Coordinates of C-alpha atoms in Angstrom, one line a residue:
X24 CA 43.7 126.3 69.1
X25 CA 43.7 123.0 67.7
X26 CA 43.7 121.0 71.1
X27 CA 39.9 121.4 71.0
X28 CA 39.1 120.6 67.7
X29 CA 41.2 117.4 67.1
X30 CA 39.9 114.9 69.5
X31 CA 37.5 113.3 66.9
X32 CA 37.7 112.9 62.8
X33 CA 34.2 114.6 62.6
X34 CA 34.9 118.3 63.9
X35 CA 35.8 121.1 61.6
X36 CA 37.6 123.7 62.9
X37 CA 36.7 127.3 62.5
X38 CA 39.4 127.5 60.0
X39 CA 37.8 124.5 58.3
X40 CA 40.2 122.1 58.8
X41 CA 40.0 118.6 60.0
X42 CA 42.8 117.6 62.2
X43 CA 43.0 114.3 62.8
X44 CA 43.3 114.0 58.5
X45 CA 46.1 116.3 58.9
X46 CA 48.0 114.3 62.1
X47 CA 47.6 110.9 59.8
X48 CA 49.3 113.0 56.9
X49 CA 51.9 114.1 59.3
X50 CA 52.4 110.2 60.3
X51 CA 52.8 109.3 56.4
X52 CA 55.8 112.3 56.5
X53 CA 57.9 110.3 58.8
X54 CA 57.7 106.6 56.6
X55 CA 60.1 105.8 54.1
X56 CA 59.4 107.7 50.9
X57 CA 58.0 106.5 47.9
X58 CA 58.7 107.9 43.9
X59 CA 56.5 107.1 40.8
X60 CA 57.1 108.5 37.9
X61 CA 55.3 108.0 34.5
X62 CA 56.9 107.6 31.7
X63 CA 55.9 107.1 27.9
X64 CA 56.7 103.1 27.9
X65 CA 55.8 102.5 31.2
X66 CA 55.4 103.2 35.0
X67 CA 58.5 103.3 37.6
X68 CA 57.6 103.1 41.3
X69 CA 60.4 103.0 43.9
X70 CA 60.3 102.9 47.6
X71 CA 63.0 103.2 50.7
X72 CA 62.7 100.2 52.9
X73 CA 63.2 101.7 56.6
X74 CA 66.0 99.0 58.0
X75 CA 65.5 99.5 61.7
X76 CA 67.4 96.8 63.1
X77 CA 70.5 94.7 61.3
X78 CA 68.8 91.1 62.2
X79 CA 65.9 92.2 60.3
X80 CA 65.6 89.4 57.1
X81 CA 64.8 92.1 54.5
X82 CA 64.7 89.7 51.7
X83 CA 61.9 87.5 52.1
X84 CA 59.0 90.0 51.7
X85 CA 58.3 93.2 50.3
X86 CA 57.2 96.3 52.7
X87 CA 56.3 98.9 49.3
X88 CA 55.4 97.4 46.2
X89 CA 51.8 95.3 46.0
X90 CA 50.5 94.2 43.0
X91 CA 46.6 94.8 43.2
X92 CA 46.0 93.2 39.6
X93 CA 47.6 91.8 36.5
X94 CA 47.8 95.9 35.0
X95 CA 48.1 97.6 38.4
X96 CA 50.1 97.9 41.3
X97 CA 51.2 100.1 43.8
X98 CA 53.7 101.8 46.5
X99 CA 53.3 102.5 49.7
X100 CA 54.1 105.0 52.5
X101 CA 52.5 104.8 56.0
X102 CA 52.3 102.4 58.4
X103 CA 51.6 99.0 56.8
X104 CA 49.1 97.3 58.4
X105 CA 46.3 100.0 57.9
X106 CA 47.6 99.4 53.7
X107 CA 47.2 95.8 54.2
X108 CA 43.7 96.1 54.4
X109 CA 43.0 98.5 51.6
X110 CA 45.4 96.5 49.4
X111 CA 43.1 93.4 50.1
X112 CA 40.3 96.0 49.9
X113 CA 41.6 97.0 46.5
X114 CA 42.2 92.9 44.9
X115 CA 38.8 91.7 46.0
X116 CA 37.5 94.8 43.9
X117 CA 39.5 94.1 40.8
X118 CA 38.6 90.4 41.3
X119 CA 34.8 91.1 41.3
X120 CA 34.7 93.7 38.4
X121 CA 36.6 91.0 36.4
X122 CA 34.3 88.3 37.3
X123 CA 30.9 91.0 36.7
X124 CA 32.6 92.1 33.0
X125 CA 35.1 89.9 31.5
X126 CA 37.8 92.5 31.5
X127 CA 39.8 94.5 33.6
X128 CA 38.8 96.9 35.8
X129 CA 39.9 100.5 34.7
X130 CA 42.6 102.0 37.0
X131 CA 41.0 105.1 38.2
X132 CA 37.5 103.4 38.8
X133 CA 39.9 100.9 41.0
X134 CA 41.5 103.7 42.9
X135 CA 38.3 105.8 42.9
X136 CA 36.6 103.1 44.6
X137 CA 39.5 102.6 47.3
X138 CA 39.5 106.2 48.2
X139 CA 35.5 105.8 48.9
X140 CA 36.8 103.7 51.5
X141 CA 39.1 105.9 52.8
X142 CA 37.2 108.9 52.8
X143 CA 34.4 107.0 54.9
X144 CA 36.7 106.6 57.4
X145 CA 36.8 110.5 58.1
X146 CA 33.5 111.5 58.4
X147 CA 32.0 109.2 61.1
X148 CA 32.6 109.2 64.9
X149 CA 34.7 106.6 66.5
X150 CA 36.9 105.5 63.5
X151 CA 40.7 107.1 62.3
X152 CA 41.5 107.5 58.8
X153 CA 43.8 105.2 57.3
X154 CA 47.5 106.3 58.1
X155 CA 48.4 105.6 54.2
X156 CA 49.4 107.1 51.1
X157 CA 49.4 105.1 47.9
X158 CA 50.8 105.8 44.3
X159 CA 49.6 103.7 41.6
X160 CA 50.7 102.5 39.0
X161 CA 48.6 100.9 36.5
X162 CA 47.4 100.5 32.3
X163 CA 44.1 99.8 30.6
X164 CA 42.5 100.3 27.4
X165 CA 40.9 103.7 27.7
X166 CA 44.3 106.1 29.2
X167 CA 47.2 103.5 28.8
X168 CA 49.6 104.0 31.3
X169 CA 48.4 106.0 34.6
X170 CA 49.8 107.1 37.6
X171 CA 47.5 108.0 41.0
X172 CA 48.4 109.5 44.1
X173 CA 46.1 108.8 47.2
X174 CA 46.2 110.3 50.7
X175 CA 44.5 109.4 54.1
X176 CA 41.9 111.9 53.2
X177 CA 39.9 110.3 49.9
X178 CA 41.5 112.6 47.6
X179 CA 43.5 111.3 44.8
X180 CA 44.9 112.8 41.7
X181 CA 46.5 111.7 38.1
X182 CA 50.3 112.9 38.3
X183 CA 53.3 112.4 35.6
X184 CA 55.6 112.3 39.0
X185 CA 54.9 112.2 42.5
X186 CA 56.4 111.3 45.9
X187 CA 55.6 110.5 49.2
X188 CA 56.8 110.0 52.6
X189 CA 59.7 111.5 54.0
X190 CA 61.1 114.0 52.3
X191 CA 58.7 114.7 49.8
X192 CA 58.4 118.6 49.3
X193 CA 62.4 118.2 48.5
X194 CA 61.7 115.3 46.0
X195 CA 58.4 117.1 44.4
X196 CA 61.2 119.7 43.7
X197 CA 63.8 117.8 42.1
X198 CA 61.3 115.9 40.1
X199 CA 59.2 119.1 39.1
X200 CA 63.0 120.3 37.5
X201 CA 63.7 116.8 36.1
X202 CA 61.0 115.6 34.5
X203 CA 60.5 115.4 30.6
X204 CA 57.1 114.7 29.2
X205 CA 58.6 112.1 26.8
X206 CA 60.8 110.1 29.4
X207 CA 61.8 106.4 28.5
X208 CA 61.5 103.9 31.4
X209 CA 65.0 103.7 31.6
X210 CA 65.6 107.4 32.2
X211 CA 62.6 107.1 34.8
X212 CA 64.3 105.1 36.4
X213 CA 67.8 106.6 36.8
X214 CA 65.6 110.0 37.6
X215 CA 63.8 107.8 40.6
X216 CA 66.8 106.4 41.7
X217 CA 68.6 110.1 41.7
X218 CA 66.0 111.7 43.5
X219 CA 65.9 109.3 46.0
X220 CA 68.9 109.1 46.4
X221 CA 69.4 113.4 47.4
X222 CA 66.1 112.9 49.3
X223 CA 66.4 109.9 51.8
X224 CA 68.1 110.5 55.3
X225 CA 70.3 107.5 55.1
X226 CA 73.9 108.7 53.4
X227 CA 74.6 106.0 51.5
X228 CA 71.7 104.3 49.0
X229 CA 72.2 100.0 48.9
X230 CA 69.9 97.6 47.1
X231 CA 69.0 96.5 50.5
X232 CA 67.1 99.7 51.2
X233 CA 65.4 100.0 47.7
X234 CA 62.8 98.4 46.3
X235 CA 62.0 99.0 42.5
X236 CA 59.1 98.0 40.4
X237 CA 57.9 98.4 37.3
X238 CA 54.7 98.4 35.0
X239 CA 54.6 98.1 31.2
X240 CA 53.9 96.4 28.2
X241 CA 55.7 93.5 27.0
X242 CA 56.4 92.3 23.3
X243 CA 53.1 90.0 23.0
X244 CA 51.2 93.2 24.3
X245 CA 50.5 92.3 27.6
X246 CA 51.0 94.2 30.6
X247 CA 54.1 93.0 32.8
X248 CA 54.6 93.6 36.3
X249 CA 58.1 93.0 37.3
X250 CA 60.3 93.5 40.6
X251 CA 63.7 94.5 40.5
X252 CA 66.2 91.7 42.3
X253 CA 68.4 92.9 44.9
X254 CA 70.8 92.2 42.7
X255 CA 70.1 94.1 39.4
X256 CA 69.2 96.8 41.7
X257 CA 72.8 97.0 43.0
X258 CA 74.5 96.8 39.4
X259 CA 71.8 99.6 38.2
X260 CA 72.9 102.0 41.3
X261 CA 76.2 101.6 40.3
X262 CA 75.5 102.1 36.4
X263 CA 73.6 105.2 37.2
X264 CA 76.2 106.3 39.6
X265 CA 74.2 106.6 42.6
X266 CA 76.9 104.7 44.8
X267 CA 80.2 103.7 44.2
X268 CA 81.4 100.1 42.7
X269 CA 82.0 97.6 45.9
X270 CA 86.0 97.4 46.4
X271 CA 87.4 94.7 44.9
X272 CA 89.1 92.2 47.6

C-alpha cells in the first residue's frame, strides 16, 4: 500500500500518514543511540560513537555532542551531515537573539525555532526531511534546566529522560523504571551509562565508544558546559561497574 504514497514528502496516505517522515525516522533507528537525562543539578547527555573501522582516529573530534551556546547543547542521532547544518542553523540563531536582546536566548524558543526548519522541510515538493534527531540539553532564567527531544518531523517535546537511536524503545523502558524525579547529576550519570550499556549492540562498553557531556551550573553561577575526557570516562565505567578494571600487566 505504501509503494504509492511514499515517493514524495507531500502525500498523505489514506491512513494519514506521511512516509517519507516515517523512512527518515527509520534511518535515525539504525545510528548510534543517544541518552539525556535531566536531573535536579544539571543535564547528562551521552552518546555511542559507531567505530566502523579500527584506523578510524576517534579522538580528534566529536560525532554527538555540539554545543549550540554557552547554556545549551546537544546530542545527536542520524546521519551527521544533515545535523551539521541545523547545528550551524541553530548557533547563528542564538548568536542573533543575543546580539537583538542582550541576553540569552531561551532554550525552547532555540529549539522551537530549529524544528520550524525542519518541519518546512516536509511539506514542500522536491526536498527530504532532515534524517536527524536531537536531544537538548540546555538552562535559562525562566525553566532552569531543560531537556528537548526533536525528530525529523518538527515535533519536539520537554522530557525528564529520553533516548534515541538504536535501541531506543528498550532504553525508554529501562529509563521509564529508573528514573527518580529528584536525581543528582552523578546518579544521572551512572543511570545513562547503565542503560547504555544493556541497550547498545556492541558487548563490551569502552571510553572509546562513549561520549559524555554535561550541562550545569558552576559555583560563580554560571552555566558550564563540559566534555568528559576519554580518560575520566574510562575510570567512571569502571567506578560504576559497567566494564571490568583493565588487567594489570
Amino acid at each position: 500500500m505504501s509503494r504509492r504514497y511514499d515517493s514524495r514528502t507531500t502525500i498523505f496516505s489514506p491512513e494519514g500518514r506521511l512516509y517519507q517522515v516515517e523512512y527518515a525516522m527509520e534511518a535515525i533507528g539504525n545510528a548510534g543511540s543517544a541518552i539525556g537525562i535531566l536531573s535536579k543539578d544539571g543535564v547528562v547527555l551521552v552518546g555511542e560513537k559507531k567505530v566502523t573501522s579500527k584506523l578510524l582516529q576517534t579522538l580528534t573530534s566529536t560525532e554527538k555532542m555540539y554545543k549550540i551556546d554557552d547554556h545549551v547543547a546537544c546530542a545527536v542521532a542520524g546521519i551527521m551531515s544533515d545535523a551539521n547544518i541545523l547545528i550551524n542553523t541553530a548557533r547563528v540563531q542564538a548568536q542573533r537573539y543575543t546580539f537583538s536582546y542582550q541576553e540569552p536566548m531561551p532554550v525552547e524558543q532555540l529549539v522551537q525555532s530549529l524544528c520550524d526548519t525542519k518541519q518546512g522541510y516536509t511539506q514542500f515538493g522536491g526536498l527530504r526531511p532532515f534524517g536527524v534527531s536531537f536531544l537538548f540539553a540546555g538552562w535559562d532564567k525562566n525553566y532552569g534546566f531543560q531537556l528537548y527531544m526533536s525528530d525529523p518531523s518538527g515535533n519536539y517535546g520537554g522530557w525528564k529522560a529520553a533516548a534515541v537511536g538504536a535501541n531506543n524503545q528498550a532504553a525508554q523502558s529501562m529509563l521509564k523504571q529508573d528514573y527518580k524525579d529528584d536525581i543528582s547529576r552523578e546518579e544521572a550519570v551512572q543511570l545513562a551509562l547503565k542503560v547504555l550499556s544493556k541497550t547498545m549492540d556492541s558487548t563490551s562498553l569502552t571510553s572509546e565508544k562513549l561520549e559524555l557531556a554535561e550541562i550545569f551550573l558552576s559555583s560563580s553561577g554560571k552555566v558550564k558546559y563540559q566534555v568528559c575526557t576519554p580518560d575520566d570516562l574510562g575510570k567512571m565505567l569502571v567506578k560504576y561497574g559497567v566494564t571490568q578494571p583493565p588487567a594489570e600487566a
